Amino acid sequence: MGGFFSGLFNFMTKKEMRILMVGLDAAGKTTILYKLKLGEIVTTIPTIGFNVETVEYKSISFTVWDVGGQDKIRPLWRHYFQNTQGLIFVVDSNDKERATEAQEELMRMLAEDELRDAVLLDLPNAMTSAELTDKLGLHSLRHRNWYIQATCATSGDGLYEGLEWLSNQLKKQK
């Protein structure tokens, strides 16, 4: 009988997942955050600091931290690493000139001990998944779960598929 009630309690309680969303400046992070939260496009300005919103998807409450991506702000990203379960790295895949810069920032973050257990979701816009995998050096991530989900921040295409992957990863961890 106790197993029934604990199972019922687990069924009725929402799972929570802390997500850190980062990427270079002007990649579309804030647009994505508010498209997920409000279902609409909002006018954004460059993020100095962070935006944080809770996004409900299926039975999971995602707390999404959208942190500014300007080069002067990036050293502050590390202050958001603690208790992060999922990392969304947003890449404007039309910005091929900065693909190497994006790769360097991603690899610098993934080397941090506090993010060793975080799963990685990459949200590109125009490069193919194979091209982005190569440009970001993702094949070198042998002991980390990662996934590329093609998206469009303004239309919302692919955003919920990305959350689906994150929610499945959370279920595997529990």
Tab-separated table of C-alpha atoms in Angstrom:
chain	number	residue	atom	x	y	z
A	1	MET	CA	0.000	0.000	0.000
A	2	GLY	CA	2.858	2.388	0.848
A	3	GLY	CA	4.315	1.720	-2.613
A	4	PHE	CA	1.020	2.769	-4.160
A	5	PHE	CA	0.998	6.092	-2.318
A	6	SER	CA	4.653	6.849	-3.066
A	7	GLY	CA	3.992	6.021	-6.726
A	8	LEU	CA	0.923	8.261	-6.704
A	9	PHE	CA	2.937	11.042	-5.049
A	10	ASN	CA	5.676	10.732	-7.689
A	11	PHE	CA	3.049	10.805	-10.432
A	12	MET	CA	1.402	13.932	-9.047
A	13	THR	CA	4.574	15.929	-8.369
A	14	LYS	CA	6.231	17.869	-11.126
A	15	LYS	CA	9.823	17.147	-11.921
A	16	GLU	CA	12.072	20.168	-12.045
A	17	MET	CA	15.100	20.804	-14.217
A	18	ARG	CA	17.494	23.735	-14.027
A	19	ILE	CA	18.627	24.770	-17.502
A	20	LEU	CA	21.406	27.190	-18.374
A	21	MET	CA	20.987	28.739	-21.825
A	22	VAL	CA	24.100	30.406	-23.210
A	23	GLY	CA	25.730	31.219	-26.520
A	24	LEU	CA	27.418	34.115	-28.249
A	25	ASP	CA	25.697	37.487	-28.299
A	26	ALA	CA	22.814	37.870	-30.780
A	27	ALA	CA	22.374	34.097	-31.144
A	28	GLY	CA	18.668	34.223	-30.222
A	29	LYS	CA	18.678	33.047	-26.594
A	30	THR	CA	16.202	35.609	-25.259
A	31	THR	CA	13.926	35.204	-28.277
A	32	ILE	CA	13.879	31.441	-27.630
A	33	LEU	CA	13.202	31.893	-23.906
A	34	TYR	CA	10.152	34.069	-24.446
A	35	LYS	CA	8.883	32.043	-27.393
A	36	LEU	CA	8.848	29.031	-25.037
A	37	LYS	CA	7.368	30.987	-22.124
A	38	LEU	CA	4.791	33.165	-23.904
A	39	GLY	CA	4.388	31.467	-27.270
A	40	GLU	CA	5.104	34.709	-29.064
A	41	ILE	CA	7.964	36.821	-30.328
A	42	VAL	CA	8.979	39.705	-28.112
A	43	THR	CA	11.223	42.627	-28.936
A	44	THR	CA	14.556	42.046	-27.234
A	45	ILE	CA	17.610	44.082	-26.401
A	46	PRO	CA	21.069	42.663	-25.665
A	47	THR	CA	20.969	40.882	-22.315
A	48	ILE	CA	23.230	42.463	-19.730
A	49	GLY	CA	23.025	39.990	-16.885
A	50	PHE	CA	20.303	37.358	-17.178
A	51	ASN	CA	16.638	36.556	-17.710
A	52	VAL	CA	15.073	33.646	-15.853
A	53	GLU	CA	11.695	32.064	-16.550
A	54	THR	CA	9.921	28.842	-15.692
A	55	VAL	CA	8.669	26.904	-18.695
A	56	GLU	CA	6.192	24.071	-18.147
A	57	TYR	CA	6.445	21.189	-20.595
A	58	LYS	CA	4.625	17.907	-20.038
A	59	SER	CA	5.254	17.036	-16.384
A	60	ILE	CA	8.494	18.986	-16.090
A	61	SER	CA	9.054	22.485	-14.818
A	62	PHE	CA	12.135	23.862	-16.582
A	63	THR	CA	13.778	26.829	-14.883
A	64	VAL	CA	15.636	28.417	-17.785
A	65	TRP	CA	18.444	30.873	-17.106
A	66	ASP	CA	19.207	32.953	-20.209
A	67	VAL	CA	22.587	34.611	-19.659
A	68	GLY	CA	23.996	37.429	-21.800
A	69	GLY	CA	26.536	36.406	-24.426
A	70	GLN	CA	28.671	39.499	-24.996
A	71	ASP	CA	32.374	38.719	-24.698
A	72	LYS	CA	32.752	40.897	-21.575
A	73	ILE	CA	29.937	38.982	-19.836
A	74	ARG	CA	31.037	35.425	-20.707
A	75	PRO	CA	33.489	35.124	-17.776
A	76	LEU	CA	30.427	35.491	-15.513
A	77	TRP	CA	28.761	32.373	-16.987
A	78	ARG	CA	30.581	30.214	-14.450
A	79	HIS	CA	28.549	31.784	-11.629
A	80	TYR	CA	25.437	30.082	-13.063
A	81	PHE	CA	26.912	26.553	-13.337
A	82	GLN	CA	25.998	25.268	-9.877
A	83	ASN	CA	23.083	22.788	-9.903
A	84	THR	CA	22.692	23.055	-13.688
A	85	GLN	CA	21.209	19.832	-15.055
A	86	GLY	CA	20.955	20.838	-18.686
A	87	LEU	CA	22.924	23.192	-20.871
A	88	ILE	CA	21.332	24.733	-23.961
A	89	PHE	CA	24.007	26.221	-26.189
A	90	VAL	CA	22.405	28.458	-28.808
A	91	VAL	CA	24.273	28.993	-32.065
A	92	ASP	CA	23.240	31.366	-34.817
A	93	SER	CA	24.287	29.017	-37.569
A	94	ASN	CA	24.027	31.850	-40.108
A	95	ASP	CA	26.998	33.404	-38.295
A	96	LYS	CA	29.656	31.110	-39.764
A	97	GLU	CA	32.409	33.673	-39.119
A	98	ARG	CA	32.036	33.127	-35.362
A	99	ALA	CA	31.640	29.336	-35.362
A	100	THR	CA	35.183	28.892	-34.039
A	101	GLU	CA	34.526	31.421	-31.277
A	102	ALA	CA	31.341	29.529	-30.359
A	103	GLN	CA	33.274	26.251	-30.264
A	104	GLU	CA	35.950	27.725	-27.983
A	105	GLU	CA	33.339	29.058	-25.556
A	106	LEU	CA	31.431	25.767	-25.539
A	107	MET	CA	34.557	23.686	-24.901
A	108	ARG	CA	35.690	26.088	-22.159
A	109	MET	CA	32.348	25.626	-20.404
A	110	LEU	CA	32.242	21.868	-20.802
A	111	ALA	CA	35.677	21.597	-19.189
A	112	GLU	CA	34.220	23.014	-15.969
A	113	ASP	CA	33.807	20.424	-13.222
A	114	GLU	CA	30.441	21.838	-12.119
A	115	LEU	CA	28.956	20.995	-15.537
A	116	ARG	CA	30.314	17.426	-15.756
A	117	ASP	CA	26.846	15.878	-15.310
A	118	ALA	CA	24.881	18.417	-17.356
A	119	VAL	CA	23.437	17.218	-20.658
A	120	LEU	CA	23.965	19.424	-23.707
A	121	LEU	CA	21.316	20.560	-26.190
A	122	ASP	CA	22.551	22.608	-29.118
A	123	LEU	CA	20.070	24.857	-30.947
A	124	PRO	CA	21.384	25.920	-34.367
A	125	ASN	CA	19.439	27.815	-37.013
A	126	ALA	CA	20.926	27.328	-40.512
A	127	MET	CA	24.020	25.099	-40.681
A	128	THR	CA	23.235	21.423	-41.008
A	129	SER	CA	23.548	19.304	-37.884
A	130	ALA	CA	26.556	17.501	-39.373
A	131	GLU	CA	28.282	20.781	-40.213
A	132	LEU	CA	27.608	22.181	-36.757
A	133	THR	CA	28.776	18.967	-35.069
A	134	ASP	CA	32.052	19.335	-36.944
A	135	LYS	CA	32.440	23.100	-36.348
A	136	LEU	CA	31.774	22.770	-32.610
A	137	GLY	CA	33.938	19.661	-32.216
A	138	LEU	CA	31.113	17.693	-30.601
A	139	HIS	CA	32.521	14.315	-31.665
A	140	SER	CA	35.233	14.832	-29.038
A	141	LEU	CA	32.602	14.754	-26.256
A	142	ARG	CA	32.834	11.038	-25.552
A	143	HIS	CA	31.427	10.886	-22.007
A	144	ARG	CA	28.627	13.417	-22.291
A	145	ASN	CA	25.108	13.231	-23.658
A	146	TRP	CA	24.618	15.859	-26.351
A	147	TYR	CA	22.072	16.520	-29.035
A	148	ILE	CA	21.610	19.047	-31.825
A	149	GLN	CA	18.072	20.252	-32.452
A	150	ALA	CA	17.529	22.487	-35.463
A	151	THR	CA	15.276	25.382	-34.482
A	152	CYS	CA	13.850	28.683	-35.554
A	153	ALA	CA	13.539	31.081	-32.633
A	154	THR	CA	10.903	33.250	-34.282
A	155	SER	CA	8.568	30.509	-35.531
A	156	GLY	CA	9.267	28.171	-32.621
A	157	ASP	CA	10.023	25.259	-34.956
A	158	GLY	CA	12.084	22.645	-33.134
A	159	LEU	CA	11.982	24.268	-29.695
A	160	TYR	CA	9.612	21.769	-28.096
A	161	GLU	CA	11.467	18.874	-29.703
A	162	GLY	CA	14.539	20.158	-27.870
A	163	LEU	CA	12.625	20.241	-24.577
A	164	GLU	CA	11.410	16.716	-25.308
A	165	TRP	CA	15.014	15.518	-25.559
A	166	LEU	CA	15.940	17.316	-22.311
A	167	SER	CA	12.944	15.832	-20.483
A	168	ASN	CA	13.892	12.331	-21.668
A	169	GLN	CA	17.434	12.884	-20.381
A	170	LEU	CA	16.056	13.963	-17.003
A	171	LYS	CA	13.959	10.783	-16.812
A	172	LYS	CA	17.080	8.687	-17.507
A	173	GLN	CA	18.978	10.421	-14.680
A	174	LYS	CA	16.335	9.727	-12.028
